[in-house]
Amino acid sequence: MSKAIIIGDSTHNTLSIIRSLGIEKIPFVLILKCEEDTCNVLKSKYVRRNQVFRIETIDECSAILNAYEEKNKPYLICTFDEAAEWVDKNEHALSKKFITPCRGNQIGNLFNKEEQCKLAEQCGLTVPQTVYFSRDNVPELFPIDFPIIIKPLYSTGGEKGDIHICRTQNDLDKAIENTEHCDCFVAQEFIDKEYELNCVGVSLDNGIIVPGAIRKIRHYPLVTGACSFGEYVLAKDLNINWNGLEKFIKSVNYHGPFSAEFLHYNGKDFFLEVNFRNDGLAYTPVIAGANLQAMYLDHNVSYNSEKVHQIYMMNYSVDYLHVKEERLSKVQWWRDFFRTRCFINMSFRDPMPVLAHYLQKFN
């Protein structure tokens, strides 16, 4: 068993790995970047057993990591894109003291969605028709037919609200005008998907493990928002090109937790992107029977595909907005609630983060 140093933010991305490691009693150090702990990460019982540092800027990690001394190299794990990119830029120096995601190499320009799509095609994955452009250089005649979906070229260069579906040139112009946080964009043919798949996995020295994927049933906000309710489907029941995905991950020389996103339409799975960090939905396979984060750190935590099973996951506080906005009946929502086994924003084993959220409303 090795210790982890988690560079996280106050989101479910961080809570999921804290809980995953805490279940197996794997020690960790948490470097939490936030001005306010909105997700109550620090209320987790697993955090209270371990060392915590609070920072407000990512560069503050340098002093903490430079001062850190441990006989055995601990693993560095990130839970948000800014941290992953910071570690990547400092890989060479960090790898001397820590077990880093790329073992001293770098992901580099593969944080860029354009480069990811190029590599995905080389690895045999199906990629939607794609165009890349900047705010100052929008093609007069768009080379792919409308409707299209545009999103930030870099994950750290925009927000969820910067994702837009454009059905006309006028829609595109308005979307760019109203997007304040982003200057570089990727545009893809808008595939009227049947559903999205989030493949949560881990890359180990001897290959990748992806027990299944979350089939996103509901999103909030609609279409472009995060998954609020979904089904965890086993890998053997999906037609994703798993060999192509493994080739993609290994060609980057990345190790650790990751997630890969696909659109499913008409029997095909279209590659969207890979997140080189722990995912907000990563607690789902843990509840389904595969603690991927623990497997990365402790070789005594084994993987048995026969013990992984189908479950439903939900972020109940967000998903209930579909009832409030009259897109879903209360009867259907409660039915989905009671068949859910993994709640992204609530853990019966670790209830204090969500309890603190409601207690704060009375203050």
Coordinates of C-alpha atoms in Angstrom, one line a residue:
M1 CA 0.0 0.0 0.0
S2 CA 1.3 3.5 -0.9
K3 CA 0.2 6.9 0.3
A4 CA -1.6 9.3 -2.1
I5 CA -1.2 13.0 -2.3
I6 CA -4.5 14.3 -3.7
I7 CA -4.6 17.7 -5.3
G8 CA -8.3 18.5 -5.3
D9 CA -11.0 21.1 -5.4
S10 CA -14.2 21.3 -3.5
T11 CA -16.3 19.1 -5.8
H12 CA -17.6 15.5 -6.1
N13 CA -14.4 14.7 -8.1
T14 CA -12.5 15.0 -4.8
L15 CA -15.1 13.5 -2.5
S16 CA -15.3 10.4 -4.7
I17 CA -11.6 9.5 -4.4
I18 CA -11.5 10.4 -0.7
R19 CA -14.3 8.0 -0.1
S20 CA -12.8 5.3 -2.4
L21 CA -9.5 5.4 -0.5
G22 CA -11.1 5.8 2.9
I23 CA -13.1 2.6 2.5
E24 CA -9.9 0.6 2.1
K25 CA -8.1 2.7 4.8
I26 CA -5.5 3.9 2.4
P27 CA -3.7 7.0 3.8
F28 CA -3.6 10.2 1.9
V29 CA -2.6 13.9 2.1
L30 CA -5.2 16.3 0.7
I31 CA -4.2 19.6 -0.9
L32 CA -7.5 21.4 -1.3
K33 CA -7.7 24.4 -3.6
C34 CA -10.7 26.5 -2.9
E35 CA -11.7 29.8 -1.3
E36 CA -14.8 28.3 0.2
D37 CA -15.5 24.6 0.7
T38 CA -18.8 24.6 -1.1
C39 CA -19.0 20.7 -1.3
N40 CA -18.0 20.3 2.4
V41 CA -15.1 18.0 1.4
L42 CA -13.4 18.8 4.8
K43 CA -16.5 17.4 6.6
S44 CA -15.8 13.9 5.4
K45 CA -14.8 11.5 8.1
Y46 CA -12.0 10.2 5.9
V47 CA -10.4 13.6 5.6
R48 CA -10.4 14.0 9.4
R49 CA -8.1 10.9 9.6
N50 CA -5.5 12.4 7.3
Q51 CA -3.4 15.5 6.7
V52 CA -4.9 18.5 4.9
F53 CA -3.5 21.7 3.4
R54 CA -5.7 24.5 2.2
I55 CA -4.6 26.6 -0.8
E56 CA -6.2 29.3 -3.0
T57 CA -3.9 29.2 -6.0
I58 CA -2.5 26.2 -7.7
D59 CA 1.1 27.4 -7.5
E60 CA 1.0 27.1 -3.7
C61 CA 1.4 23.4 -4.3
S62 CA 5.1 23.9 -4.9
A63 CA 6.0 24.9 -1.4
I64 CA 3.9 22.0 0.1
L65 CA 5.4 19.4 -2.2
N66 CA 9.0 20.7 -1.9
A67 CA 8.7 20.4 1.9
Y68 CA 7.2 17.0 1.8
E69 CA 9.4 14.1 2.9
E70 CA 8.4 10.4 2.8
K71 CA 10.6 7.4 2.7
N72 CA 8.5 5.7 0.0
K73 CA 7.4 7.8 -2.9
P74 CA 3.7 8.7 -2.6
Y75 CA 1.4 8.8 -5.6
L76 CA 0.2 12.2 -7.0
I77 CA -3.4 12.2 -8.0
C78 CA -5.4 15.1 -9.4
T79 CA -9.2 15.7 -9.4
F80 CA -9.6 18.8 -11.5
D81 CA -8.1 19.9 -14.8
E82 CA -6.0 22.9 -13.6
A83 CA -4.2 20.6 -11.1
A84 CA -3.6 17.9 -13.8
E85 CA -2.1 20.5 -16.1
W86 CA 0.0 22.0 -13.3
V87 CA 1.4 18.6 -12.4
D88 CA 2.0 17.8 -16.1
K89 CA 4.1 21.0 -16.5
N90 CA 6.2 20.1 -13.5
E91 CA 6.3 16.3 -14.2
H92 CA 10.1 16.1 -14.6
A93 CA 10.9 17.7 -11.2
L94 CA 8.0 16.1 -9.3
S95 CA 8.8 12.6 -10.5
K96 CA 12.0 12.7 -8.5
K97 CA 10.1 12.7 -5.2
F98 CA 6.6 11.3 -6.2
I99 CA 5.0 8.7 -8.4
T100 CA 3.5 11.0 -11.0
P101 CA 0.8 10.3 -13.6
C102 CA 3.3 10.2 -16.5
R103 CA 6.3 8.9 -14.6
G104 CA 8.4 11.9 -15.6
N105 CA 7.0 12.2 -19.1
Q106 CA 4.3 14.6 -20.1
I107 CA 0.7 14.6 -21.5
G108 CA 1.5 18.0 -23.0
N109 CA -0.7 19.2 -25.9
L110 CA -3.1 16.2 -25.3
F111 CA -5.0 18.3 -22.9
N112 CA -6.1 20.0 -26.1
K113 CA -9.3 18.4 -27.5
E114 CA -8.0 18.8 -31.1
E115 CA -4.9 16.7 -30.4
Q116 CA -7.0 14.1 -28.5
C117 CA -9.3 13.6 -31.5
K118 CA -6.3 13.2 -33.8
L119 CA -4.8 10.6 -31.5
A120 CA -8.2 8.9 -31.0
E121 CA -8.6 8.4 -34.8
Q122 CA -5.1 7.0 -35.0
C123 CA -6.0 4.5 -32.3
G124 CA -9.1 3.3 -34.2
L125 CA -11.8 5.2 -32.3
T126 CA -14.6 6.9 -34.2
V127 CA -14.6 10.7 -33.9
P128 CA -17.3 13.1 -35.0
Q129 CA -16.6 15.5 -37.8
T130 CA -14.6 18.3 -36.1
V131 CA -13.4 21.9 -36.7
Y132 CA -11.2 24.1 -34.5
F133 CA -11.3 27.9 -34.5
S134 CA -10.7 31.0 -32.4
R135 CA -12.9 33.9 -31.5
D136 CA -10.9 36.1 -33.9
N137 CA -10.9 33.6 -36.8
V138 CA -14.4 32.1 -37.3
P139 CA -14.8 30.5 -40.7
E140 CA -17.2 32.6 -42.9
L141 CA -18.4 29.4 -44.5
F142 CA -18.5 26.7 -41.8
P143 CA -17.0 23.4 -43.2
I144 CA -19.4 21.1 -41.4
D145 CA -23.2 21.3 -41.7
F146 CA -25.4 22.7 -38.9
P147 CA -26.5 21.8 -36.3
I148 CA -23.2 21.8 -34.5
I149 CA -22.0 21.8 -30.9
I150 CA -19.2 24.1 -29.8
K151 CA -17.2 23.8 -26.6
P152 CA -13.9 25.2 -25.2
L153 CA -10.8 23.7 -26.9
Y154 CA -9.1 23.5 -23.5
S155 CA -11.0 22.3 -20.4
T156 CA -9.3 24.9 -18.3
G157 CA -10.1 27.6 -20.8
G158 CA -13.9 27.6 -20.3
E159 CA -16.9 26.4 -18.3
K160 CA -19.9 24.1 -18.7
G161 CA -21.9 27.2 -19.7
D162 CA -19.6 27.7 -22.7
I163 CA -21.0 24.6 -24.4
H164 CA -23.7 25.6 -27.0
I165 CA -25.7 23.8 -29.6
C166 CA -26.0 26.0 -32.8
R167 CA -28.5 25.3 -35.5
T168 CA -27.7 28.3 -37.7
Q169 CA -24.8 30.7 -38.3
N170 CA -26.7 33.3 -36.3
D171 CA -26.8 30.9 -33.3
L172 CA -23.1 30.4 -33.6
D173 CA -22.4 34.2 -33.7
K174 CA -24.5 34.7 -30.6
A175 CA -22.9 31.8 -28.8
I176 CA -19.4 33.2 -29.4
E177 CA -20.5 36.7 -28.4
N178 CA -22.0 35.4 -25.1
T179 CA -19.1 33.2 -24.2
E180 CA -16.8 35.3 -22.0
H181 CA -14.5 32.7 -20.6
C182 CA -13.2 31.1 -23.8
D183 CA -11.2 32.3 -26.9
C184 CA -10.5 28.9 -28.6
F185 CA -13.2 26.5 -29.6
V186 CA -13.9 23.1 -31.0
A187 CA -17.0 22.6 -33.1
Q188 CA -18.4 19.1 -33.9
E189 CA -21.3 17.8 -35.9
F190 CA -24.2 17.7 -33.5
I191 CA -25.1 14.0 -33.2
D192 CA -28.6 13.6 -32.0
K193 CA -27.3 11.0 -29.5
E194 CA -29.3 8.2 -28.1
Y195 CA -27.2 8.6 -24.9
E196 CA -23.8 9.5 -23.6
L197 CA -21.3 7.1 -22.0
N198 CA -18.8 7.9 -19.3
C199 CA -16.2 5.2 -19.0
V200 CA -14.5 5.5 -15.6
G201 CA -11.3 3.6 -15.5
V202 CA -7.8 3.3 -14.1
S203 CA -4.5 2.9 -16.0
L204 CA -2.0 0.5 -14.3
D205 CA 1.5 -0.5 -15.3
N206 CA 0.1 -3.7 -17.0
G207 CA -2.9 -2.2 -18.7
I208 CA -6.1 -0.4 -18.1
I209 CA -9.2 -1.5 -16.2
V210 CA -12.6 -0.2 -17.3
P211 CA -15.3 -2.4 -15.7
G212 CA -18.1 -0.5 -17.4
A213 CA -19.6 2.9 -18.2
I214 CA -22.3 5.2 -16.9
R215 CA -25.1 5.5 -19.5
K216 CA -26.4 9.0 -18.9
I217 CA -30.2 8.9 -18.7
R218 CA -30.8 12.5 -17.5
H219 CA -28.6 15.6 -17.6
Y220 CA -29.0 19.0 -15.8
P221 CA -29.0 21.4 -17.5
L222 CA -30.5 19.6 -20.5
V223 CA -28.2 18.1 -23.2
T224 CA -25.0 19.9 -22.2
G225 CA -25.2 19.6 -18.4
A226 CA -23.7 17.0 -16.1
C227 CA -25.3 13.6 -15.6
S228 CA -27.9 13.7 -12.9
F229 CA -29.2 10.1 -13.3
G230 CA -27.7 7.2 -15.0
E231 CA -27.2 3.4 -15.3
Y232 CA -23.8 1.7 -14.7
V233 CA -23.6 -0.8 -17.6
L234 CA -21.0 -3.5 -17.6
A235 CA -18.2 -3.4 -20.2
K236 CA -19.2 -6.8 -21.7
D237 CA -22.6 -5.3 -22.6
L238 CA -21.1 -2.4 -24.5
N239 CA -19.6 -2.2 -28.0
I240 CA -17.0 0.4 -27.3
N241 CA -13.6 -0.2 -28.9
W242 CA -11.8 -1.0 -25.6
N243 CA -8.6 -2.0 -27.4
G244 CA -8.5 1.4 -29.1
L245 CA -9.1 3.2 -25.8
E246 CA -6.3 1.3 -24.1
K247 CA -4.0 2.1 -27.0
F248 CA -4.9 5.8 -26.5
I249 CA -4.2 5.8 -22.8
K250 CA -1.0 3.9 -23.1
S251 CA 0.4 6.0 -26.0
V252 CA 0.2 9.0 -23.6
N253 CA 2.0 6.9 -20.9
Y254 CA -0.6 8.0 -18.4
H255 CA -1.2 6.2 -15.1
G256 CA -4.0 6.6 -12.6
P257 CA -7.7 7.3 -12.6
F258 CA -9.3 8.6 -15.8
S259 CA -12.6 8.9 -17.6
A260 CA -13.4 8.6 -21.3
E261 CA -16.6 10.1 -22.8
F262 CA -18.5 8.8 -25.8
L263 CA -21.7 9.6 -27.7
H264 CA -23.8 6.6 -28.8
Y265 CA -25.9 6.8 -31.9
N266 CA -27.1 4.3 -34.4
G267 CA -24.9 1.5 -33.1
K268 CA -21.7 3.6 -33.0
D269 CA -19.8 5.1 -30.1
F270 CA -18.3 8.5 -31.0
F271 CA -15.2 9.6 -29.0
L272 CA -15.5 12.9 -27.3
E273 CA -12.6 13.2 -24.8
V274 CA -10.5 11.7 -22.1
N275 CA -10.1 13.4 -18.7
F276 CA -6.7 12.7 -17.2
R277 CA -7.8 12.9 -13.6
N278 CA -10.3 11.5 -11.2
D279 CA -13.9 11.9 -12.3
G280 CA -16.9 13.2 -10.4
L281 CA -18.8 10.0 -11.2
A282 CA -15.9 7.7 -10.2
Y283 CA -17.6 6.6 -7.0
T284 CA -20.1 4.7 -9.2
P285 CA -17.9 1.7 -10.1
V286 CA -16.8 1.6 -6.4
I287 CA -20.4 0.9 -5.3
A288 CA -20.8 -1.4 -8.3
G289 CA -17.9 -3.6 -7.0
A290 CA -14.6 -2.2 -8.4
N291 CA -12.6 0.3 -6.3
L292 CA -10.4 1.5 -9.1
Q293 CA -8.6 4.2 -7.1
A294 CA -7.7 1.7 -4.4
M295 CA -6.4 -0.8 -7.0
Y296 CA -4.0 1.9 -8.3
L297 CA -2.4 2.4 -4.8
D298 CA -2.7 -1.0 -3.1
H299 CA -1.9 -4.1 -5.1
N300 CA -3.7 -6.2 -2.5
V301 CA -7.0 -4.7 -3.7
S302 CA -7.8 -7.1 -6.5
Y303 CA -10.2 -6.8 -9.5
N304 CA -12.8 -9.4 -10.2
S305 CA -15.1 -8.6 -13.1
E306 CA -17.5 -11.3 -11.8
K307 CA -18.2 -9.2 -8.7
V308 CA -19.0 -6.0 -10.6
H309 CA -22.8 -5.5 -11.2
Q310 CA -25.2 -3.1 -12.8
I311 CA -26.5 -0.3 -10.6
Y312 CA -28.1 3.2 -11.0
M313 CA -26.5 6.4 -9.9
M314 CA -28.0 9.8 -9.1
N315 CA -27.2 13.3 -8.0
Y316 CA -30.5 13.7 -6.3
S317 CA -30.4 17.4 -5.5
V318 CA -29.8 18.3 -9.2
D319 CA -31.9 15.6 -10.7
Y320 CA -35.0 16.7 -8.7
L321 CA -34.9 20.0 -10.7
H322 CA -36.5 18.0 -13.5
V323 CA -39.5 17.4 -11.3
K324 CA -39.6 21.1 -10.3
E325 CA -39.5 22.2 -13.9
E326 CA -42.2 19.6 -14.8
R327 CA -40.2 17.5 -17.2
L328 CA -40.6 14.4 -14.9
S329 CA -43.3 13.2 -12.6
K330 CA -42.8 12.8 -8.9
V331 CA -43.8 9.1 -9.1
Q332 CA -41.1 8.4 -11.7
W333 CA -38.5 10.3 -9.8
W334 CA -39.1 8.5 -6.5
R335 CA -39.1 5.2 -8.4
D336 CA -35.6 6.1 -9.8
F337 CA -34.5 7.4 -6.4
F338 CA -35.3 4.1 -4.6
R339 CA -33.6 1.9 -7.2
T340 CA -30.4 4.1 -7.0
R341 CA -27.5 2.5 -5.2
C342 CA -24.9 5.2 -5.8
F343 CA -25.6 8.8 -4.8
I344 CA -23.0 11.2 -6.1
N345 CA -23.7 13.9 -3.5
M346 CA -24.5 11.6 -0.6
S347 CA -22.9 8.6 1.1
F348 CA -24.5 6.7 3.9
R349 CA -21.0 5.6 5.0
D350 CA -19.9 9.2 5.0
P351 CA -22.9 11.4 5.6
M352 CA -21.4 14.6 7.1
P353 CA -20.7 16.5 3.8
V354 CA -24.4 16.4 2.8
L355 CA -25.7 16.9 6.3
A356 CA -23.5 20.0 6.7
H357 CA -25.0 21.3 3.5
Y358 CA -28.5 21.2 5.0
L359 CA -27.3 22.4 8.5
Q360 CA -25.8 25.5 6.9
K361 CA -29.3 26.5 5.6
F362 CA -30.4 27.0 9.3
N363 CA -27.5 29.3 10.1

